Coordinates of C-alpha atoms and ligand atoms in Angstrom, one line a residue:
X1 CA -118.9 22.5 -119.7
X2 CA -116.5 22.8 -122.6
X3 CA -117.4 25.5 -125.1
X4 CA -117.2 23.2 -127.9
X5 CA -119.6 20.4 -127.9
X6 CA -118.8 17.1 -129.0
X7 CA -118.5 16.5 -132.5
X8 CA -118.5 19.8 -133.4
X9 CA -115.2 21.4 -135.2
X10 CA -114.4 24.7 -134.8
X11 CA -114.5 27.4 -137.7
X12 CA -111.4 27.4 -140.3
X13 CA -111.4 31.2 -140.4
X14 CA -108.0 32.6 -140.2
X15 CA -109.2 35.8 -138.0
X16 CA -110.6 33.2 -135.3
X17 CA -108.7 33.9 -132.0
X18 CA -107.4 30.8 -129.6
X19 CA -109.6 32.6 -126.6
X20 CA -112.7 30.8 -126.0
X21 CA -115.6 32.5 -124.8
X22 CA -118.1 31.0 -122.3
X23 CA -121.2 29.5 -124.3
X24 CA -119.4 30.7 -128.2
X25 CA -117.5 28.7 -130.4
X26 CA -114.7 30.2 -131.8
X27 CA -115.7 34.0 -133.5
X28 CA -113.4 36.8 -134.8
X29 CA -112.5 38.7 -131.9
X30 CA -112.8 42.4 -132.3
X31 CA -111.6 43.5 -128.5
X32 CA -111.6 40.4 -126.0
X33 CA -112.8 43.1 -123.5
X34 CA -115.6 44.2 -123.8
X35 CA -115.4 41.1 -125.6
X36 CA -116.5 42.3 -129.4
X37 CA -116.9 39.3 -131.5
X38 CA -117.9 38.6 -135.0
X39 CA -119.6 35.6 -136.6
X40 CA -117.0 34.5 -139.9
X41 CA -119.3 34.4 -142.9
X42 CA -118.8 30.9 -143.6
X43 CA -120.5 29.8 -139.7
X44 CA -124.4 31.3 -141.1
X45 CA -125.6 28.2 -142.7
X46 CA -129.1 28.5 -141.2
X47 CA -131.5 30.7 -141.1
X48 CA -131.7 30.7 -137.5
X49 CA -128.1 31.9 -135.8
X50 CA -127.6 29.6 -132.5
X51 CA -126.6 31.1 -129.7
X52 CA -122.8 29.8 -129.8
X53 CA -122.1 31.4 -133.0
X54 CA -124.4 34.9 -132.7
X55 CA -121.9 37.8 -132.8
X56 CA -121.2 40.0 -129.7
X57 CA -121.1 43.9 -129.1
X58 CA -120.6 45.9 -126.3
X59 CA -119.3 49.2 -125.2
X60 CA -118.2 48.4 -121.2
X61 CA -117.5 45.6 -119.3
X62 CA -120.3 42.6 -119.1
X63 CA -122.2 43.0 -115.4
X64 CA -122.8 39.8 -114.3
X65 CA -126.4 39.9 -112.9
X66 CA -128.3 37.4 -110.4
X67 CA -131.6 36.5 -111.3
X68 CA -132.9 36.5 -107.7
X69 CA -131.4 39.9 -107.4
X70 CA -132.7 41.1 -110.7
X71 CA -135.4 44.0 -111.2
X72 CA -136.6 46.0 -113.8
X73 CA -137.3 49.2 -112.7
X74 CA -140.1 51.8 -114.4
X75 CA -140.5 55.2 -113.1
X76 CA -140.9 58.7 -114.6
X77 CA -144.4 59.9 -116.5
X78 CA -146.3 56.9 -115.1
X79 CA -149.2 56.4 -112.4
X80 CA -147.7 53.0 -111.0
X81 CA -143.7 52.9 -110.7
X82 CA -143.0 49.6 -111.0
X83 CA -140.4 47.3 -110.1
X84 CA -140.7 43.8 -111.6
X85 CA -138.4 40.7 -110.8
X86 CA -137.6 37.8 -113.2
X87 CA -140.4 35.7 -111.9
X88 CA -142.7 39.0 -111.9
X89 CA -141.7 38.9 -115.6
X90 CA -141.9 35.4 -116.2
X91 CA -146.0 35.8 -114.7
X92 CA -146.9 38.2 -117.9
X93 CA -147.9 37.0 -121.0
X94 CA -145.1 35.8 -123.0
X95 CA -144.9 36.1 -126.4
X96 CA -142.3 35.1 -129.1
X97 CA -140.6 37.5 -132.0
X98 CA -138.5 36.4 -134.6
X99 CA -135.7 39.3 -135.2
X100 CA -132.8 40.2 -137.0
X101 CA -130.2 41.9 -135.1
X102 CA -127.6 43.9 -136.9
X103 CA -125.0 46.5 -135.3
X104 CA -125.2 49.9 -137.3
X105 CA -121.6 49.5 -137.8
X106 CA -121.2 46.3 -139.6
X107 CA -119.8 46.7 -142.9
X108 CA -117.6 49.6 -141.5
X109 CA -114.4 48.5 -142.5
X110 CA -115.5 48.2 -146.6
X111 CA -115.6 52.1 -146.3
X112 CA -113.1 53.9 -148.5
X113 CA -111.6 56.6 -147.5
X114 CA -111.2 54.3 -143.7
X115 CA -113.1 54.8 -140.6
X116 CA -111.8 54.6 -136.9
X117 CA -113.8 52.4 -134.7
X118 CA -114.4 48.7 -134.9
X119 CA -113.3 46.9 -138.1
X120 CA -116.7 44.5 -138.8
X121 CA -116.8 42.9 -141.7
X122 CA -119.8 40.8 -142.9
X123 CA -121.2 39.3 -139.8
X124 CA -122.3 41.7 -137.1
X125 CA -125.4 40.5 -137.9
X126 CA -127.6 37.0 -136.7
X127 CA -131.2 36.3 -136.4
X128 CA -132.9 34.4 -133.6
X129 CA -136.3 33.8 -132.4
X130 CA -136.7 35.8 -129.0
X131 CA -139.0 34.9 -126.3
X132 CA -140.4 37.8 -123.3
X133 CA -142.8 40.0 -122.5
X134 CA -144.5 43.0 -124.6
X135 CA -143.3 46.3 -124.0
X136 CA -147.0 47.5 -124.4
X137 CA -147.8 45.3 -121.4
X138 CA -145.1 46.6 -119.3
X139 CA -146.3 50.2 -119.9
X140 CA -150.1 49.2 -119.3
X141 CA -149.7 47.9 -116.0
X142 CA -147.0 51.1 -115.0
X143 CA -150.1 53.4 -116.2
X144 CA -147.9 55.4 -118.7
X145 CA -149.3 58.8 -119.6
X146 CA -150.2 59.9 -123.0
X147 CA -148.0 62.8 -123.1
X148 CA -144.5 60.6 -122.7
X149 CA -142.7 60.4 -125.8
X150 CA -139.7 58.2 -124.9
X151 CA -138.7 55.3 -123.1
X152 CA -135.0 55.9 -121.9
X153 CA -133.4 52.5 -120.8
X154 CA -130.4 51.3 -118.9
X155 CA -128.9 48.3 -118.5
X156 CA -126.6 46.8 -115.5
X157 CA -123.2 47.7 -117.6
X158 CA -121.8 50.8 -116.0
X159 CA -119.4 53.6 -117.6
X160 CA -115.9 52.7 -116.8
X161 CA -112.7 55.2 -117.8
X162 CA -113.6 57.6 -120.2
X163 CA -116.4 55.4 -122.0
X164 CA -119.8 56.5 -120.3
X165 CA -123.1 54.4 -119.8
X166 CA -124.9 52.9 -122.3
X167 CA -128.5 54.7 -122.2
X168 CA -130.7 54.5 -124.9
X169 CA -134.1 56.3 -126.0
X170 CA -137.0 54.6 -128.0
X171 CA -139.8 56.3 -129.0
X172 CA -143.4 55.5 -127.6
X173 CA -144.1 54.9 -131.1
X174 CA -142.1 52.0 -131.6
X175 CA -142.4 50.8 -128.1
X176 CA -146.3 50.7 -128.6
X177 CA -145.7 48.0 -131.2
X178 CA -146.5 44.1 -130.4
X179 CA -143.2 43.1 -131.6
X180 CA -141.2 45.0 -129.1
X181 CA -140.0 43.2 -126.4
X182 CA -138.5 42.5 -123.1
X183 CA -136.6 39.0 -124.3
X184 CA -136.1 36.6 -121.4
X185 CA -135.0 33.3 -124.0
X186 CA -133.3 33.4 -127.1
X187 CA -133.5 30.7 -129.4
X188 CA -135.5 28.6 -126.9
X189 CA -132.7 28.7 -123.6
X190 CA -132.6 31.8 -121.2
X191 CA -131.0 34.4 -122.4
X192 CA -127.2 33.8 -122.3
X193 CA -125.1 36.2 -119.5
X194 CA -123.6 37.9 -122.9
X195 CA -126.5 38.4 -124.5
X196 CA -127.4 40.2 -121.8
X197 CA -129.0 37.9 -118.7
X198 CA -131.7 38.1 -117.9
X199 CA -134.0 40.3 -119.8
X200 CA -132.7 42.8 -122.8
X201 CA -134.8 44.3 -125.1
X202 CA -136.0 43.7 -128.9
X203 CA -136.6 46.9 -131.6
X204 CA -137.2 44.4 -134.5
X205 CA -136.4 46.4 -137.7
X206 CA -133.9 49.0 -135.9
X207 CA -130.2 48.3 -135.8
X208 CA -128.6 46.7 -132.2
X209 CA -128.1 50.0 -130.1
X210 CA -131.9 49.7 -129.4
X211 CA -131.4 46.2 -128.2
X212 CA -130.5 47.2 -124.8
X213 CA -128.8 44.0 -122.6
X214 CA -129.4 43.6 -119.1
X215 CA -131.9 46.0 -119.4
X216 CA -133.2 46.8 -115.6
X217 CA -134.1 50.6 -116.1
X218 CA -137.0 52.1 -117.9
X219 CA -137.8 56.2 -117.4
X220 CA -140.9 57.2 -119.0
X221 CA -140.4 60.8 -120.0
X222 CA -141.1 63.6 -122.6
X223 CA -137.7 63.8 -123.7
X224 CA -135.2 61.4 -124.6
X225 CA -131.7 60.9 -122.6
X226 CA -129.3 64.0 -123.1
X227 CA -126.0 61.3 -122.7
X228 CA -123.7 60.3 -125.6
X229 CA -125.1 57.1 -126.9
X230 CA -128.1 59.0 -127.6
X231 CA -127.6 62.4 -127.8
X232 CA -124.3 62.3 -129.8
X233 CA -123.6 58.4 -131.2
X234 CA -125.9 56.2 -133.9
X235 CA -126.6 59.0 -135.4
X236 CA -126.4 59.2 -139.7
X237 CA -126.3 62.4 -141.6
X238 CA -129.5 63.8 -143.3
X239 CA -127.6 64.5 -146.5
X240 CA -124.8 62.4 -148.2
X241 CA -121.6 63.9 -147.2
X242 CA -119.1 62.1 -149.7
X243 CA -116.1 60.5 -149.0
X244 CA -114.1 62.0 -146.1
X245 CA -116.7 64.6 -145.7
X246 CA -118.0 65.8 -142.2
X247 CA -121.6 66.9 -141.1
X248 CA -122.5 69.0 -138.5
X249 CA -123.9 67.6 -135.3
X250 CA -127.2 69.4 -135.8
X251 CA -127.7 67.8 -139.8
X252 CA -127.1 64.5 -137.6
X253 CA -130.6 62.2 -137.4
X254 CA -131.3 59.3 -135.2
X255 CA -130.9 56.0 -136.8
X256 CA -134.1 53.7 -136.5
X257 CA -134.5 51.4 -139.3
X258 CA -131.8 49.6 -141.2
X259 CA -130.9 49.7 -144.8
X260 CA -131.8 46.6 -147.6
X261 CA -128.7 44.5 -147.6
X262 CA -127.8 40.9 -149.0
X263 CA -124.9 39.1 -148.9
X264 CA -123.7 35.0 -150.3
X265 CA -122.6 32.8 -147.3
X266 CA -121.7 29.6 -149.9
X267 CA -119.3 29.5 -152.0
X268 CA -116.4 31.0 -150.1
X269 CA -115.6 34.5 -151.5
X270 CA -112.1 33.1 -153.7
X271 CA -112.6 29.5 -153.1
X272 CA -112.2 26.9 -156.2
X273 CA -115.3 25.0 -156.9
X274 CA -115.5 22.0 -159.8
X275 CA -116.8 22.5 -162.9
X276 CA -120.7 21.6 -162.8
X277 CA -123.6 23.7 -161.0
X278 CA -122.3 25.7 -157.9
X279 CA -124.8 26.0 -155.2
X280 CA -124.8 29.7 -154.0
X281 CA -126.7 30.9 -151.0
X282 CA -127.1 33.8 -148.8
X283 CA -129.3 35.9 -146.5
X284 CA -131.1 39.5 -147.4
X285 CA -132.8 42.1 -145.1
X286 CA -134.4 45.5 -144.9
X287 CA -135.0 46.4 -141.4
X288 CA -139.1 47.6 -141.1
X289 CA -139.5 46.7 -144.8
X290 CA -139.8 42.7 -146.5
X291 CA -137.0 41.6 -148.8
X292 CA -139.4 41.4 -152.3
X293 CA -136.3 40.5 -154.8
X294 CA -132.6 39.4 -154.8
X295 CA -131.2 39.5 -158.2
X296 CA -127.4 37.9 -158.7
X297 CA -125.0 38.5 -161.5
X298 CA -122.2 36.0 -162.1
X299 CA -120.5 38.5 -164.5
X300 CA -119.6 41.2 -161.9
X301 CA -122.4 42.9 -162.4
X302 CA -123.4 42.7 -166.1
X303 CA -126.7 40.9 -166.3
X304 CA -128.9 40.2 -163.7
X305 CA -131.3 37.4 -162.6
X306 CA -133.3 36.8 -159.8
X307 CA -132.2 34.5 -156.8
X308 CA -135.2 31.7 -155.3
X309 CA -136.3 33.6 -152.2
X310 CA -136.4 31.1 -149.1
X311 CA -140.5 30.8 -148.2
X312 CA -139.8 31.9 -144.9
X313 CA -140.9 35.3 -145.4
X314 CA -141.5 36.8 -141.9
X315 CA -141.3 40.9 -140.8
X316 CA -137.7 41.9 -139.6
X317 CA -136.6 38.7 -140.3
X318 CA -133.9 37.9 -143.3
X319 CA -134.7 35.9 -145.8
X320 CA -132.6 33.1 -147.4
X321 CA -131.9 32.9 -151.2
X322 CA -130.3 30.3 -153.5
X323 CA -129.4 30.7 -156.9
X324 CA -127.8 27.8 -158.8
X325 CA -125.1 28.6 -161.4
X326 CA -123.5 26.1 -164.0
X327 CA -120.2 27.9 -165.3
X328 CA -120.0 28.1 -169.3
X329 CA -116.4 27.3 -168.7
X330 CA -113.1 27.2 -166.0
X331 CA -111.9 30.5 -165.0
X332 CA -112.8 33.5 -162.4
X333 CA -116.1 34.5 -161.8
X334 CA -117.5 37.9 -160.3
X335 CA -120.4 37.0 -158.5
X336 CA -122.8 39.8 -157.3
X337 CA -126.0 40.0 -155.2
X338 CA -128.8 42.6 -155.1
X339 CA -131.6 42.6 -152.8
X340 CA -134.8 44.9 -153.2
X341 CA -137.7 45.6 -150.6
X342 CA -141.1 46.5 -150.3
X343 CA -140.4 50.0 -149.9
X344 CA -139.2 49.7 -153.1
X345 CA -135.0 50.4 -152.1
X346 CA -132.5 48.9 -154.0
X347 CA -129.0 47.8 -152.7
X348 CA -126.6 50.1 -153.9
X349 CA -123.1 49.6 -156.1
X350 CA -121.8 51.8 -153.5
X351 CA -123.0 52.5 -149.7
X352 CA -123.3 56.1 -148.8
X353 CA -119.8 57.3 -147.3
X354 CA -120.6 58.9 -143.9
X355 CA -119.1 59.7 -140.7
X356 CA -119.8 57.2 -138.2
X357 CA -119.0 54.4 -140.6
X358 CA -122.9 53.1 -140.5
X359 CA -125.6 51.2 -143.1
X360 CA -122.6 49.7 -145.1
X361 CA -124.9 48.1 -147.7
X362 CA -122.8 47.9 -150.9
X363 CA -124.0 44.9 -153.1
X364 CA -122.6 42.2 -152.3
X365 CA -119.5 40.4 -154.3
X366 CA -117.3 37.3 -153.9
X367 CA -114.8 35.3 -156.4
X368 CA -115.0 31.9 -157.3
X369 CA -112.3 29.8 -159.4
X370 CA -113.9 27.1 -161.7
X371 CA -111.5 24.3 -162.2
X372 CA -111.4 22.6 -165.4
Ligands
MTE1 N1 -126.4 47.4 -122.0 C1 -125.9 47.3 -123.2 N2 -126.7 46.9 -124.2 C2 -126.2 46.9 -125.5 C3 -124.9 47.3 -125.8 C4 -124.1 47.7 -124.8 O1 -122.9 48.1 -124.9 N3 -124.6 47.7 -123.5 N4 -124.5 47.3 -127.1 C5 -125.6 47.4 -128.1 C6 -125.1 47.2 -129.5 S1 -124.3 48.5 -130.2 C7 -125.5 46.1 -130.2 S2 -125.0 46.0 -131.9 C8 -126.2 45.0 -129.6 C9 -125.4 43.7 -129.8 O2 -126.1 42.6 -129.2 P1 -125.4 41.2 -129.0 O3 -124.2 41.4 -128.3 O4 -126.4 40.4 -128.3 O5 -125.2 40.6 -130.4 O6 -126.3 45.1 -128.2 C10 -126.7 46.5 -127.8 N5 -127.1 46.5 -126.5
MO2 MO1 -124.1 48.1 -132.5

């Protein structure tokens, strides 16, 4: 199957790559292996992100997994280890979550003084509806004891050179809620192989290292894994460091939600529009909390007014919002949005400078030329 399908033209971003990648069409490309791969801004123009055009992240090479050789393996503080195949899966009630999935790191490259690690820019971000079984369930029918704190999961990818595996730790408290998942489908169609085939899971609310892919290893334990991707990365200081400062590993915290963030998908940030209304849209998110306000300025950040928030308004989903502006006159405008949740956190001028490069949230800002 070609990866474009007919009738469909590929993106006009200049950071697109010639590579194709099985099931995407064209995406920035990060690293082509592990293939790292970001949507351009100007491919979300729904509010559901298809499959082709969802962004990619991972650490290690893609395992390619059979589904007839495919298990999911529970063990540790439980009565019942368990060890489930796809169709063992596929017997449990299924049930479907809308989510929006963000990598931690997205934004990093805005950060002033720079950061190593990967460039994102806007779209390390997409939101799908997901489709598997609760993780509740799972731990019901393993007979999980009271006393475990943690699930610690594994998925098929393996360390390779000096990058170790990708283990991750979720606390019972989370993983006790309906809307975490194992995902079997995305956006109605088995998971695609990238997206982790055949089962990864869903922490709606917390930023992507949760969402383990080709999840096939659950330990039910007290404490959470000891390796690097917990014990050492995703982690966010517990006071603002400034630019270029440095925390200590123990003043280090877990990241679990995400930060309120907006940003405008139309116009194109610099692009020339014609004199008349100008149709601006976008999507904004809080992580565990609801988007309540997103307020735009067209002055770079002079006056305020609030955007039309899209009436699909569902948890750890982003919302759309619209906002139509009729220049006074021709000339360069400063556009700027806002976005405010129920937990009553405001978008900042300026995201918090830290470490790791993480939660880039500054308010959001594009250009537009009005032609006269
Ligand atoms: N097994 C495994 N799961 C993983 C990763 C990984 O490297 N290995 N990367 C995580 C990170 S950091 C993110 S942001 C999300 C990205 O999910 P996506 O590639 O489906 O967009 O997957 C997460 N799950
Ligand atoms: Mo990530």
């Amino acid at each position: 199957m070609s990866f474009l399908a007919a009738g469909v033209t590929p993106f006009s971003a200049s950071a697109q790559s010639p590579l194709s990648f099985p099931g995407k069409r064209s995406l920035m490309v990060h690293s082509e292996f592990p293939e790292d791969l970001e949507t351009p801004v100007e491919a979300f123009d729904s509010w559901i992100t298809p499959n082709d055009t969802f962004f990619v992240r991972q650490h290690l090479p893609r395992p390619k997994v059979a589904a007839a050789a495919y298990r999911l393996k529970v063990s540790g503080m439980v009565s019942s280890p368990l060890d489930l195949s796809l169709d063992n899966l596929r017997k449990m009630p299924q049930v479907k979550v809308a989510a929006t999935l963000e990598c931690a790191g997205n934004g990093r490259s805005y950060f002033r003084p720079k950061l190593p690690g990967l460039q994102w820019t806007k779209g390390a971000i997409g939101n799908a509806e997901w489709r598997g079984v609760r993780l509740t369930d799972i731990l019901k029918k393993a007979g999980a004891a009271t006393a475990a704190r943690y699930g610690n999961f594994n998925g098929a990818d393996v360390g390779a050179g000096k990058t170790p595996d990708f283990i991750r730790s979720i606390p019972m408290r989370k993983l006790m809620l309906e809307s975490t998942i194992v995902a079997l489908e995305m956006n109605g169609e088995p998971l695609p192989e990238i997206h982790g085939f055949p089962a990864r899971l869903i922490v709606p609310g917390w930023d992507g290292a949760s969402w383990v892919k080709w999840v096939n290893d659950l330990k039910v334990d007290e404490k959470p894994d000891s390796g690097f991707y917990f014990g050492t990365a995703y982690r966010y200081p517990k006071y603002a460091v400034g630019p270029g400062g440095a925390a200590r590993p123990e003043d280090m915290e877990v990241l679990e939600g995400m930060a309120v963030k907006s940003f405008f998908t139309r116009p194109a940030d610099q692009s020339k529009v014609k004199a008349g209304p100008v149709n601006v849209q976008g999507f904004a998110w809080a992580g565990e909390h609801r988007v309540t306000r997103v307020e735009i300025s067209t002055d770079g950040g002079g006056k305020w007014q609030d955007a039309r928030l899209g009436t699909q308004n569902i948890p750890f989903c982003w919302r759309t919002f619209q906002f139509s502006f009729t220049p006074p006159k021709p000339g360069h405008y400063v556009l700027c949005s806002r976005a405010t949740d129920s937990s009553g956190r405001v978008q900042p001028i300026e995201a918090p400078w830290n470490p790791p490069g993480y939660l880039w949230n500054s308010i959001d800002r594009i250009g537009i030329m009005v032609e006269g």
